[in-house]
Coordinates of C-alpha atoms in Angstrom, one line a residue:
Chain C
X1371 CA 0.0 0.1 -0.1
X1372 CA 2.8 2.4 1.0
X1373 CA 4.5 1.8 -2.3
X1374 CA 1.2 2.6 -4.1
X1375 CA 1.1 5.7 -2.3
X1376 CA 4.5 6.4 -3.4
X1377 CA 3.6 6.0 -6.8
X1378 CA 0.8 8.3 -6.6
X1379 CA 3.0 11.0 -5.0
X1380 CA 5.7 11.0 -7.9
X1381 CA 3.1 10.9 -10.3
X1382 CA 1.5 13.6 -9.0
X1383 CA 4.6 15.4 -8.7
X1384 CA 5.7 14.9 -12.2
X1385 CA 2.1 16.1 -13.5
X1386 CA 2.5 19.2 -11.0
X1387 CA 5.7 20.1 -12.2
X1388 CA 4.5 19.1 -16.3
X1389 CA 1.2 21.3 -16.1
X1390 CA 0.6 23.1 -13.1
X1391 CA 1.7 26.9 -13.4
X1392 CA 2.2 26.5 -17.1
X1393 CA 0.2 29.1 -18.5
X1394 CA -0.8 26.7 -21.7
X1395 CA -3.5 25.0 -19.6
X1396 CA -5.5 28.0 -19.2
X1397 CA -5.8 27.4 -23.2
X1398 CA -7.0 23.5 -23.4
X1399 CA -8.9 23.7 -20.0
X1400 CA -10.6 26.7 -20.0
X1401 CA -10.4 28.7 -23.4
X1402 CA -11.3 25.9 -25.5
X1403 CA -14.3 24.6 -23.5
X1404 CA -16.0 28.0 -23.3
X1405 CA -15.3 28.6 -26.9
X1406 CA -16.7 25.3 -27.8
X1407 CA -19.7 25.8 -25.5
X1408 CA -20.1 29.1 -27.3
X1409 CA -20.2 27.7 -30.4
X1410 CA -22.5 24.9 -29.4
X1411 CA -25.0 27.1 -27.6
X1412 CA -25.2 29.0 -31.3
X1413 CA -25.4 26.0 -33.7
X1414 CA -28.7 24.6 -31.5
X1415 CA -30.3 28.3 -31.1
X1416 CA -32.1 28.3 -34.6
X1417 CA -33.4 24.8 -33.7
X1418 CA -34.2 25.4 -29.9
X1419 CA -36.1 28.6 -30.8
X1420 CA -38.1 27.1 -33.6
X1421 CA -42.0 27.0 -33.3
X1422 CA -43.1 24.1 -31.0
X1423 CA -39.5 23.3 -29.8
X1424 CA -40.4 24.0 -26.2
X1425 CA -43.2 21.0 -26.5
X1426 CA -40.5 18.8 -27.5
X1427 CA -38.0 20.1 -24.9
X1428 CA -39.6 22.3 -22.1
X1429 CA -35.5 23.4 -20.9
X1430 CA -35.4 25.4 -24.2
X1431 CA -38.0 27.9 -23.1
X1432 CA -35.6 29.5 -20.9
X1433 CA -32.1 30.0 -22.4
X1434 CA -30.4 30.0 -19.1
X1435 CA -31.4 26.5 -18.4
X1436 CA -30.2 25.6 -22.1
X1437 CA -27.0 27.0 -21.3
X1438 CA -26.7 25.4 -18.0
X1439 CA -27.7 22.1 -19.8
X1440 CA -25.0 22.7 -22.1
X1441 CA -22.2 23.9 -19.7
X1442 CA -22.8 20.9 -17.5
X1443 CA -22.2 18.6 -20.9
X1444 CA -19.2 21.0 -21.3
X1445 CA -17.9 20.5 -17.8
X1446 CA -18.2 16.7 -17.6
X1447 CA -16.6 16.4 -21.4
X1448 CA -13.7 18.7 -20.3
X1449 CA -13.2 16.2 -17.3
X1450 CA -13.2 12.9 -19.3
X1451 CA -11.5 14.2 -22.3
X1452 CA -8.4 15.6 -20.1
X1453 CA -8.2 12.0 -19.4
X1454 CA -8.1 11.2 -22.8
X1455 CA -5.5 13.8 -23.3
X1456 CA -3.3 12.6 -20.1
X1457 CA -3.4 9.2 -21.6
X1458 CA -2.3 10.5 -25.0
X1459 CA 0.5 12.4 -23.1
X1460 CA 1.7 8.8 -21.2
X1461 CA 1.9 7.6 -24.6
X1462 CA 4.7 10.1 -24.9
X1463 CA 6.8 8.2 -22.7
X1464 CA 7.2 5.6 -25.2
X1465 CA 8.8 8.3 -27.5
X1466 CA 11.0 9.7 -24.6
X1467 CA 12.2 6.4 -23.5
X1468 CA 11.1 6.3 -19.9
X1469 CA 8.0 3.7 -20.7
X1470 CA 10.4 0.7 -20.7
X1471 CA 12.2 1.9 -17.7
X1472 CA 8.6 2.4 -16.0
X1473 CA 8.2 -1.2 -16.8
X1474 CA 11.5 -2.3 -15.0
X1475 CA 10.7 -0.8 -11.9
X1476 CA 8.7 -3.0 -9.6
X1477 CA 6.0 -0.2 -9.4
X1478 CA 2.5 -1.8 -9.3
X1479 CA 1.1 -1.0 -12.8
X1480 CA -2.4 -0.4 -11.8
X1481 CA -1.0 1.9 -9.3
X1482 CA 0.7 3.9 -12.1
X1483 CA -2.2 4.1 -14.7
X1484 CA -4.5 5.2 -11.7
X1485 CA -2.0 8.0 -10.2
X1486 CA -1.3 9.0 -13.8
X1487 CA -4.9 9.3 -14.5
X1488 CA -6.1 10.9 -10.9
X1489 CA -3.2 13.5 -10.9
X1490 CA -3.7 14.4 -14.6
X1491 CA -7.4 15.2 -13.7
X1492 CA -6.5 17.3 -10.7
X1493 CA -3.9 19.4 -12.6
X1494 CA -6.0 19.7 -15.5
X1495 CA -9.9 20.2 -14.5
X1496 CA -9.6 22.3 -11.3
X1497 CA -9.6 25.6 -13.5
X1498 CA -12.8 24.5 -15.5
X1499 CA -14.2 23.0 -12.2
X1500 CA -14.0 26.2 -10.2
X1501 CA -15.3 28.2 -13.3
X1502 CA -18.1 26.2 -13.7
X1503 CA -19.3 26.3 -10.2
X1504 CA -18.7 30.2 -10.2
X1505 CA -20.5 30.5 -13.2
X1506 CA -23.5 28.2 -11.8
X1507 CA -23.6 30.4 -8.6
X1508 CA -23.4 33.7 -10.4
X1509 CA -26.2 32.9 -12.7
X1510 CA -28.2 30.8 -10.0
X1511 CA -29.0 28.0 -12.3
X1512 CA -27.9 25.4 -9.6
X1513 CA -31.2 23.6 -8.2
X1514 CA -30.0 21.0 -5.7
X1515 CA -32.2 18.5 -3.7
X1516 CA -30.0 19.3 -0.7
X1517 CA -26.4 20.4 -0.6
X1518 CA -25.2 16.7 0.0
X1519 CA -26.2 16.2 -3.6
X1520 CA -22.8 18.3 -4.9
X1521 CA -21.0 15.6 -3.5
X1522 CA -22.6 13.0 -4.7
X1523 CA -22.4 14.8 -8.3
X1524 CA -18.8 15.2 -7.8
X1525 CA -18.3 11.6 -6.5
X1526 CA -20.1 10.3 -9.9
X1527 CA -17.8 12.5 -12.1
X1528 CA -14.6 12.0 -10.5
X1529 CA -14.7 8.1 -9.9
X1530 CA -15.8 7.0 -13.2
X1531 CA -13.5 9.7 -14.5
X1532 CA -10.6 8.0 -12.9
X1533 CA -11.4 4.5 -14.1
X1534 CA -11.8 5.9 -17.6
X1535 CA -8.5 7.3 -17.2
X1536 CA -7.0 4.2 -15.9
X1537 CA -8.3 2.1 -19.0
X1538 CA -7.3 4.6 -21.5
X1539 CA -3.9 4.7 -19.9
X1540 CA -3.7 0.9 -20.1
X1541 CA -4.9 1.0 -23.7
X1542 CA -2.4 3.8 -24.6
X1543 CA 0.4 2.4 -23.1
X1544 CA 0.5 -0.5 -25.4
X1545 CA -0.5 1.2 -28.8
X1546 CA 2.1 2.8 -31.0
X1547 CA -0.7 4.9 -33.2
X1548 CA -1.9 6.6 -30.1
X1549 CA -2.8 9.5 -32.3
X1550 CA -5.7 7.2 -33.9
X1551 CA -7.4 6.4 -30.2
X1552 CA -7.2 10.3 -29.5
X1553 CA -8.8 11.3 -32.5
X1554 CA -11.5 8.4 -32.1
X1555 CA -12.2 9.2 -28.7
X1556 CA -12.4 13.3 -29.1
X1557 CA -15.7 14.0 -31.3
X1558 CA -17.5 10.5 -30.8
X1559 CA -17.2 10.9 -27.3
X1560 CA -19.3 14.1 -27.0
X1561 CA -21.8 12.7 -29.7
X1562 CA -22.7 9.4 -28.1
X1563 CA -22.6 10.6 -24.6
X1564 CA -25.4 13.4 -25.2
X1565 CA -23.2 16.2 -24.2
X1566 CA -24.7 18.6 -26.7
X1567 CA -28.0 16.8 -27.0
X1568 CA -30.3 15.4 -24.9
X1569 CA -30.4 11.9 -24.9
X1570 CA -33.9 11.6 -26.1
X1571 CA -32.7 13.2 -29.3
X1572 CA -30.2 10.5 -30.1
X1573 CA -31.4 7.3 -32.0
X1574 CA -31.4 4.0 -29.8
X1575 CA -28.7 2.5 -31.1
X1576 CA -26.5 5.7 -30.7
X1577 CA -27.6 5.8 -27.2
X1578 CA -26.4 1.9 -26.7
X1579 CA -23.0 2.8 -27.6
X1580 CA -23.2 6.0 -25.5
X1581 CA -24.1 3.5 -22.1
X1582 CA -20.5 2.2 -22.5
X1583 CA -18.9 5.5 -22.0
X1584 CA -19.0 6.3 -18.2
X1585 CA -19.2 9.7 -19.1
X1586 CA -22.7 9.4 -20.6
X1587 CA -24.2 8.1 -17.2
X1588 CA -22.2 10.4 -15.0
X1589 CA -23.7 13.6 -17.3
X1590 CA -27.2 12.3 -16.8
X1591 CA -26.3 12.0 -12.8
X1592 CA -24.7 15.4 -13.0
X1593 CA -27.2 17.3 -14.9
X1594 CA -30.2 15.2 -12.8
X1595 CA -28.6 16.4 -9.2
X1596 CA -27.4 19.9 -10.1
X1597 CA -29.6 21.2 -12.5
X1598 CA -32.9 19.2 -11.8
X1599 CA -33.0 19.1 -8.1
X1600 CA -33.1 15.0 -8.0
X1601 CA -32.2 13.3 -5.0
X1602 CA -30.1 10.0 -4.3
X1603 CA -33.4 7.7 -4.5
X1604 CA -34.5 9.1 -7.7
X1605 CA -30.8 8.8 -9.3
X1606 CA -29.7 5.1 -7.8
X1607 CA -30.4 3.1 -10.9
X1608 CA -27.9 5.6 -12.8
X1609 CA -25.7 5.6 -9.6
X1610 CA -25.4 1.8 -9.6
X1611 CA -25.1 1.6 -13.2
X1612 CA -22.0 4.0 -12.8
X1613 CA -20.3 2.2 -9.9
X1614 CA -20.9 -1.4 -12.2
X1615 CA -19.1 0.3 -15.3
X1616 CA -16.2 1.9 -13.0
X1617 CA -15.7 -1.4 -11.7
X1618 CA -15.7 -3.4 -15.3
X1619 CA -13.2 -0.5 -16.6
X1620 CA -10.7 -1.3 -13.9
X1621 CA -10.9 -5.3 -14.6
X1622 CA -10.6 -4.6 -18.1
X1623 CA -7.5 -2.3 -17.2
X1624 CA -5.9 -5.4 -15.1
X1625 CA -6.5 -7.3 -18.1
X1626 CA -5.1 -5.1 -20.5
X1627 CA -1.7 -4.4 -18.3
X1628 CA -1.3 -7.7 -17.7
X1629 CA -1.5 -8.9 -21.5
X1630 CA 0.1 -5.8 -22.9
X1631 CA 3.3 -6.4 -20.5
X1632 CA 3.3 -9.8 -21.6
X1633 CA 3.2 -9.0 -25.5
X1634 CA 5.8 -6.1 -24.7
X1635 CA 8.1 -8.7 -23.1
X1636 CA 8.0 -10.8 -25.9
X1637 CA 8.3 -8.2 -28.8
X1638 CA 10.2 -5.8 -27.2
X1639 CA 8.0 -2.9 -28.5
X1640 CA 8.0 -0.4 -25.6
X1641 CA 10.9 1.3 -27.1
X1642 CA 9.4 1.6 -30.5
X1643 CA 6.9 4.3 -31.8
Chain L
X250 CA 7.5 22.7 -59.6
X251 CA 10.9 21.1 -58.9
X252 CA 9.9 21.5 -55.0
X253 CA 6.4 21.5 -55.1
X254 CA 5.6 18.1 -56.8
X255 CA 8.3 15.6 -55.2
X256 CA 7.1 17.4 -51.7
X257 CA 3.6 16.4 -53.0
X258 CA 4.7 12.8 -53.8
X259 CA 6.5 12.3 -50.2
X260 CA 3.6 13.5 -48.3
X261 CA 1.2 11.0 -50.1
X262 CA 4.0 8.5 -49.3
X263 CA 4.2 9.2 -45.9
X264 CA -0.1 9.1 -45.4
X265 CA -0.1 6.3 -47.2
X266 CA 2.3 4.1 -45.5
X267 CA 2.1 5.7 -41.8
X268 CA -1.1 7.5 -41.1
X269 CA -3.7 6.4 -43.7
X270 CA -6.6 5.8 -41.4
X271 CA -5.9 8.2 -38.5
X272 CA -6.2 11.2 -40.3
X273 CA -8.9 10.0 -42.8
X274 CA -11.0 9.1 -39.8
X275 CA -10.5 11.8 -37.6
X276 CA -11.2 14.4 -40.2
X277 CA -14.4 12.2 -41.3
X278 CA -15.9 11.6 -37.9
X279 CA -15.6 15.5 -37.5
X280 CA -17.5 16.1 -40.1
X281 CA -20.2 13.5 -40.1
X282 CA -20.7 14.3 -36.3
X283 CA -21.3 17.9 -36.9
X284 CA -23.9 17.2 -39.5
X285 CA -25.3 14.3 -37.4
X286 CA -25.7 16.6 -34.3
X287 CA -27.6 19.2 -36.6
X288 CA -29.9 16.8 -38.2
X289 CA -30.7 15.3 -35.0
X290 CA -31.1 18.5 -33.2
X291 CA -33.4 19.8 -36.3
X292 CA -35.9 16.8 -36.3
X293 CA -36.2 15.7 -32.8
X294 CA -36.0 19.4 -30.8
X295 CA -36.7 21.7 -33.8
X296 CA -39.6 19.4 -35.2
X297 CA -38.0 20.2 -38.8
X298 CA -38.1 24.0 -38.7
X299 CA -35.3 26.4 -37.5
X300 CA -36.5 29.6 -35.9
X301 CA -34.9 32.5 -33.8
X302 CA -34.2 34.7 -37.1
X303 CA -32.3 32.2 -38.8
X304 CA -33.2 32.4 -42.5
X305 CA -32.8 36.3 -42.3
X306 CA -29.3 35.9 -40.5
X307 CA -28.1 33.1 -42.5
X308 CA -29.5 34.1 -46.0
X309 CA -31.1 31.2 -46.0
X310 CA -33.9 28.6 -44.6
X311 CA -31.8 25.6 -45.4
X312 CA -30.6 25.0 -41.8
X313 CA -29.2 21.4 -42.6
X314 CA -27.5 22.4 -46.0
X315 CA -26.4 25.4 -44.1
X316 CA -24.7 23.2 -41.6
X317 CA -23.6 20.6 -44.2
X318 CA -21.6 23.1 -46.2
X319 CA -20.1 24.7 -42.9
X320 CA -18.9 21.1 -41.9
X321 CA -17.3 20.3 -45.5
X322 CA -15.3 23.9 -45.1
X323 CA -14.3 23.1 -41.6
X324 CA -12.9 19.7 -42.5
X325 CA -11.2 21.1 -45.5
X326 CA -9.5 24.0 -43.1
X327 CA -8.8 21.9 -40.4
X328 CA -7.1 19.5 -42.8
X329 CA -5.2 22.3 -44.6
X330 CA -3.9 24.1 -41.4
X331 CA -3.0 20.9 -39.9
X332 CA -0.8 19.9 -42.9
X333 CA 0.2 22.9 -44.1
X334 CA 1.0 25.1 -40.8
X335 CA 2.4 21.6 -39.3
X336 CA 4.9 21.1 -42.2
X337 CA 8.0 22.6 -40.8
X338 CA 7.5 22.0 -37.3
X339 CA 7.0 18.3 -38.3
X340 CA 10.5 18.8 -40.4
X341 CA 11.9 20.1 -36.8
X342 CA 10.6 17.5 -35.0
X343 CA 12.1 14.9 -37.4
X344 CA 15.5 16.6 -37.7
X345 CA 15.3 17.9 -41.1
X346 CA 14.3 21.5 -40.9
X347 CA 18.3 22.4 -41.1
X348 CA 18.4 20.3 -44.2
X349 CA 15.6 22.0 -45.6
X350 CA 17.1 25.4 -44.5
X351 CA 20.3 24.3 -46.5
X352 CA 18.7 22.9 -49.7
X353 CA 18.5 25.3 -52.5
X354 CA 14.3 25.1 -52.4
X355 CA 12.3 28.0 -52.0
X356 CA 9.7 27.8 -49.1
X357 CA 6.6 28.7 -51.3
X358 CA 7.0 25.8 -53.7
X359 CA 7.5 23.4 -50.7
X360 CA 4.6 24.5 -48.6
X361 CA 2.4 24.7 -51.9
X362 CA 3.4 21.0 -52.6
X363 CA 2.1 20.2 -48.8
X364 CA -0.9 21.9 -49.6
X365 CA -1.6 20.2 -52.8
X366 CA -1.3 16.9 -51.1
X367 CA -3.5 17.8 -48.4
X368 CA -6.3 19.2 -50.8
X369 CA -6.2 16.0 -52.8
X370 CA -7.0 13.9 -49.8
X371 CA -9.5 16.2 -48.4
X372 CA -11.5 16.2 -51.5
X373 CA -11.8 12.5 -50.7
X374 CA -12.8 12.8 -47.0
X375 CA -15.2 15.9 -48.2
X376 CA -16.9 13.7 -51.0
X377 CA -17.5 11.0 -48.5
X378 CA -19.0 13.4 -45.7
X379 CA -21.2 14.6 -48.4
X380 CA -22.6 11.4 -49.5
X381 CA -23.2 10.7 -45.9
X382 CA -25.3 14.1 -45.8
X383 CA -27.2 13.1 -49.0
X384 CA -27.9 9.8 -47.5
X385 CA -29.4 11.2 -44.5
X386 CA -31.8 13.8 -46.6
X387 CA -29.5 16.9 -46.9
X388 CA -30.1 18.5 -50.3
X389 CA -27.8 20.9 -52.2
X390 CA -29.8 22.7 -54.6
X391 CA -27.9 22.6 -57.8
X392 CA -24.7 24.4 -57.1
X393 CA -23.6 26.9 -59.7
X394 CA -20.3 25.3 -60.9
X395 CA -18.6 28.4 -62.0
X396 CA -19.2 30.1 -58.5
X397 CA -18.4 26.8 -56.8
X398 CA -15.0 26.7 -58.5
X399 CA -14.1 30.1 -57.9
X400 CA -15.3 29.7 -54.2
X401 CA -13.3 26.7 -54.1
X402 CA -9.9 28.5 -55.2
X403 CA -10.6 31.5 -53.0
X404 CA -11.2 29.1 -50.0
X405 CA -8.0 27.2 -50.8
X406 CA -5.8 30.6 -51.0
X407 CA -7.6 31.8 -47.8
X408 CA -6.6 28.6 -46.0
X409 CA -3.3 28.4 -47.4
X410 CA -2.8 31.9 -46.5
X411 CA -3.7 31.8 -42.6
X412 CA -1.3 28.5 -42.6
X413 CA 1.8 30.2 -43.2
X414 CA 1.9 32.7 -40.6
X415 CA 0.8 30.3 -38.3
X416 CA 3.9 27.8 -39.5
X417 CA 6.1 30.7 -38.4
X418 CA 4.3 30.9 -34.7
X419 CA 4.8 27.2 -34.3
X420 CA 8.4 27.0 -35.2
X421 CA 9.2 30.0 -33.3
X422 CA 7.2 28.8 -30.2
X423 CA 8.2 25.2 -30.5
X424 CA 4.6 24.2 -30.2
X425 CA 2.0 23.0 -32.5
X426 CA -0.8 21.5 -30.1
X427 CA -1.9 24.7 -28.4
X428 CA -1.7 27.2 -31.3
X429 CA -3.5 25.0 -33.7
X430 CA -6.4 23.9 -31.6
X431 CA -7.0 27.7 -30.4
X432 CA -7.0 28.6 -34.0
X433 CA -10.0 25.8 -34.6
X434 CA -12.1 26.8 -31.9
X435 CA -11.8 30.4 -32.3
X436 CA -12.7 29.8 -36.2
X437 CA -15.6 27.5 -35.0
X438 CA -16.9 30.7 -32.9
X439 CA -15.9 33.2 -35.1
X440 CA -16.3 32.2 -38.8
X441 CA -19.9 31.0 -39.1
X442 CA -19.0 27.0 -40.1
X443 CA -22.1 25.8 -38.2
X444 CA -24.1 29.3 -37.6
X445 CA -24.8 32.7 -38.6
X446 CA -22.0 35.0 -37.4
X447 CA -24.7 37.5 -37.3
X448 CA -25.6 35.9 -34.0
X449 CA -22.5 37.0 -32.6
X450 CA -21.9 40.4 -30.7
X451 CA -20.4 42.9 -33.2
X452 CA -16.6 43.0 -31.9
X453 CA -16.6 39.2 -32.3
X454 CA -18.2 39.5 -35.8
X455 CA -15.6 42.1 -36.9
X456 CA -12.7 39.9 -35.5
X457 CA -14.4 37.2 -37.7
X458 CA -14.1 39.2 -40.7
X459 CA -10.6 39.2 -40.3
X460 CA -10.3 35.9 -41.1
X461 CA -10.5 34.9 -44.7
X462 CA -12.4 31.8 -44.1
X463 CA -15.5 34.0 -43.1
X464 CA -15.9 35.5 -46.6
X465 CA -14.9 32.3 -48.1
X466 CA -17.9 30.4 -46.3
X467 CA -20.2 33.1 -47.7
X468 CA -19.2 32.5 -51.1
X469 CA -19.3 28.8 -51.1
X470 CA -22.7 29.2 -49.5
X471 CA -23.7 31.4 -52.0
X472 CA -22.7 28.8 -54.8
X473 CA -23.9 25.7 -53.2
X474 CA -27.4 27.0 -51.3
X475 CA -28.5 29.9 -53.4
X476 CA -27.2 29.1 -57.1
X477 CA -25.8 32.5 -57.2
X478 CA -24.0 33.9 -60.3
X479 CA -20.3 34.8 -60.4
X480 CA -21.1 38.3 -60.2
X481 CA -23.4 38.2 -56.9
X482 CA -20.6 36.2 -54.9
X483 CA -17.8 38.7 -56.3
X484 CA -17.4 40.8 -53.1
X485 CA -17.1 38.1 -50.8
X486 CA -14.6 36.2 -53.3
X487 CA -12.4 39.3 -53.8
X488 CA -12.3 40.0 -49.8
X489 CA -11.3 36.5 -49.3
X490 CA -8.6 36.3 -52.1
X491 CA -7.4 39.9 -50.8
X492 CA -7.3 38.7 -47.0
X493 CA -5.8 35.2 -47.9
X494 CA -2.8 36.7 -49.8
X495 CA -2.3 39.1 -47.2
X496 CA -1.7 36.6 -44.8
X497 CA 0.5 34.7 -47.1
X498 CA 2.5 37.6 -47.7
X499 CA 3.0 38.5 -44.1
X500 CA 3.6 34.8 -43.4
X501 CA 6.5 34.5 -45.9
X502 CA 8.0 37.5 -44.6
X503 CA 8.1 35.9 -41.1
X504 CA 9.1 32.2 -42.3
X505 CA 12.8 33.6 -42.4
X506 CA 13.1 35.0 -39.1
X507 CA 10.8 31.9 -37.6
X508 CA 13.4 29.7 -39.0
X509 CA 16.5 31.8 -37.6
X510 CA 15.2 31.5 -33.6
X511 CA 13.8 27.9 -34.3
X512 CA 17.5 26.6 -35.5
X513 CA 19.2 28.6 -32.6
X514 CA 17.2 27.3 -30.2
X515 CA 18.1 24.0 -31.6
X516 CA 16.5 20.7 -30.0
X517 CA 13.3 19.0 -30.8
X518 CA 10.2 21.1 -30.7

């Protein structure tokens, strides 16, 4: 356990030195999501202000609530996508030659991928997280059943995000074309997860694919808890599904790490890129 | 020609051997999902209609056609910028920027070669995306071929033009990821790919006008959605060409000093 904690501390320090204090994070973690949010809002505006749109989706009657709905999507997407980015950065260890060194150490592989994901999440997402909370408070769009739901929402966002990050890290660590996965998980991720549209607007098969991504359910919980005043009882089904999905992702991570390392030992591919 | 054609050939070889699916899928996914989002929103939320003064602001009532042309232009822009603006920083990363400086080849034909290669691949991607759009029921009313061709040429000059100063910025900063994505999200908001820029506050609208892509989009839409004759699209075409060439000239002037900074700094980007 203490060995795993040391891995967490070391990864945290590495991410802190690499990311924190870098002005670049302001771009990727605040400017891009805010500009993308504005673009999305304007793109759906002609449709949400179409005659009769409010009967199909009551939310659009109030532009403030529509914006809050999209902003919650942007917030959750930023969290999950920051893990795609962190996993992508992790694959750079291959290029800089440190990936092999990492596998020579006796550090727990699982601790490595978990530590990388969670510390990247903290370093990357705090900015947009604070921005989101400030914006929600300033506009008065928060609608909570009770203050405890804030914690539930935070956990429903963070726990699956870390599991998702660990899974991606293990996937990208052994892939030589990490750019492909990065591309594949950028746009399709927001599309299937209902980041920019309510889930009812998506066809059934897209919704089915979306369920495999923890972001989809995380977002349902986040919107339900923060914007619609739902309590844990009403969200219990989603929360249970989310817990199950996180466990499955962690299980897959363990398998991938074992299979990937064995394959790398046989082929010596950890230095190739 | 002695520089452009071999560069074109080399980049095709690189694409075919190393990244044939990565770029293709990436560009295509962005286009198809943008149209897909508009399609789903239009039908399940808008009930097949667009409101909010869209027709007046966009100059057409055809929301899906508007977004489809914008998505195609966006794929084209992103792809061209990714290749042309990143050409030199890629040379730097691969360690060949010095050789490039030593070779008696000029920059413009080199970048034109890179641009032509990305043009040829993007045409394939855009055609596949448009086929998808037609398949889900988007109709682009009979485009005016002359205006369309003129708009396509003007858009190519515009995108090529903004890529060159961007290349100078990238090799000077030794950084591409933040520069390119900041440009992409800013253009997504300012240039009117998926919504009419008239929705934006005035200062942002003017900022968008400073980018030649905005006028290129107007010309492309006039050709594809309005069946506009060349004379009707001429002001936008000229504005787009003038801005594109201005960016190109400034960019070419900046490249020399940028290369000096990049080489003096040394190391990999």
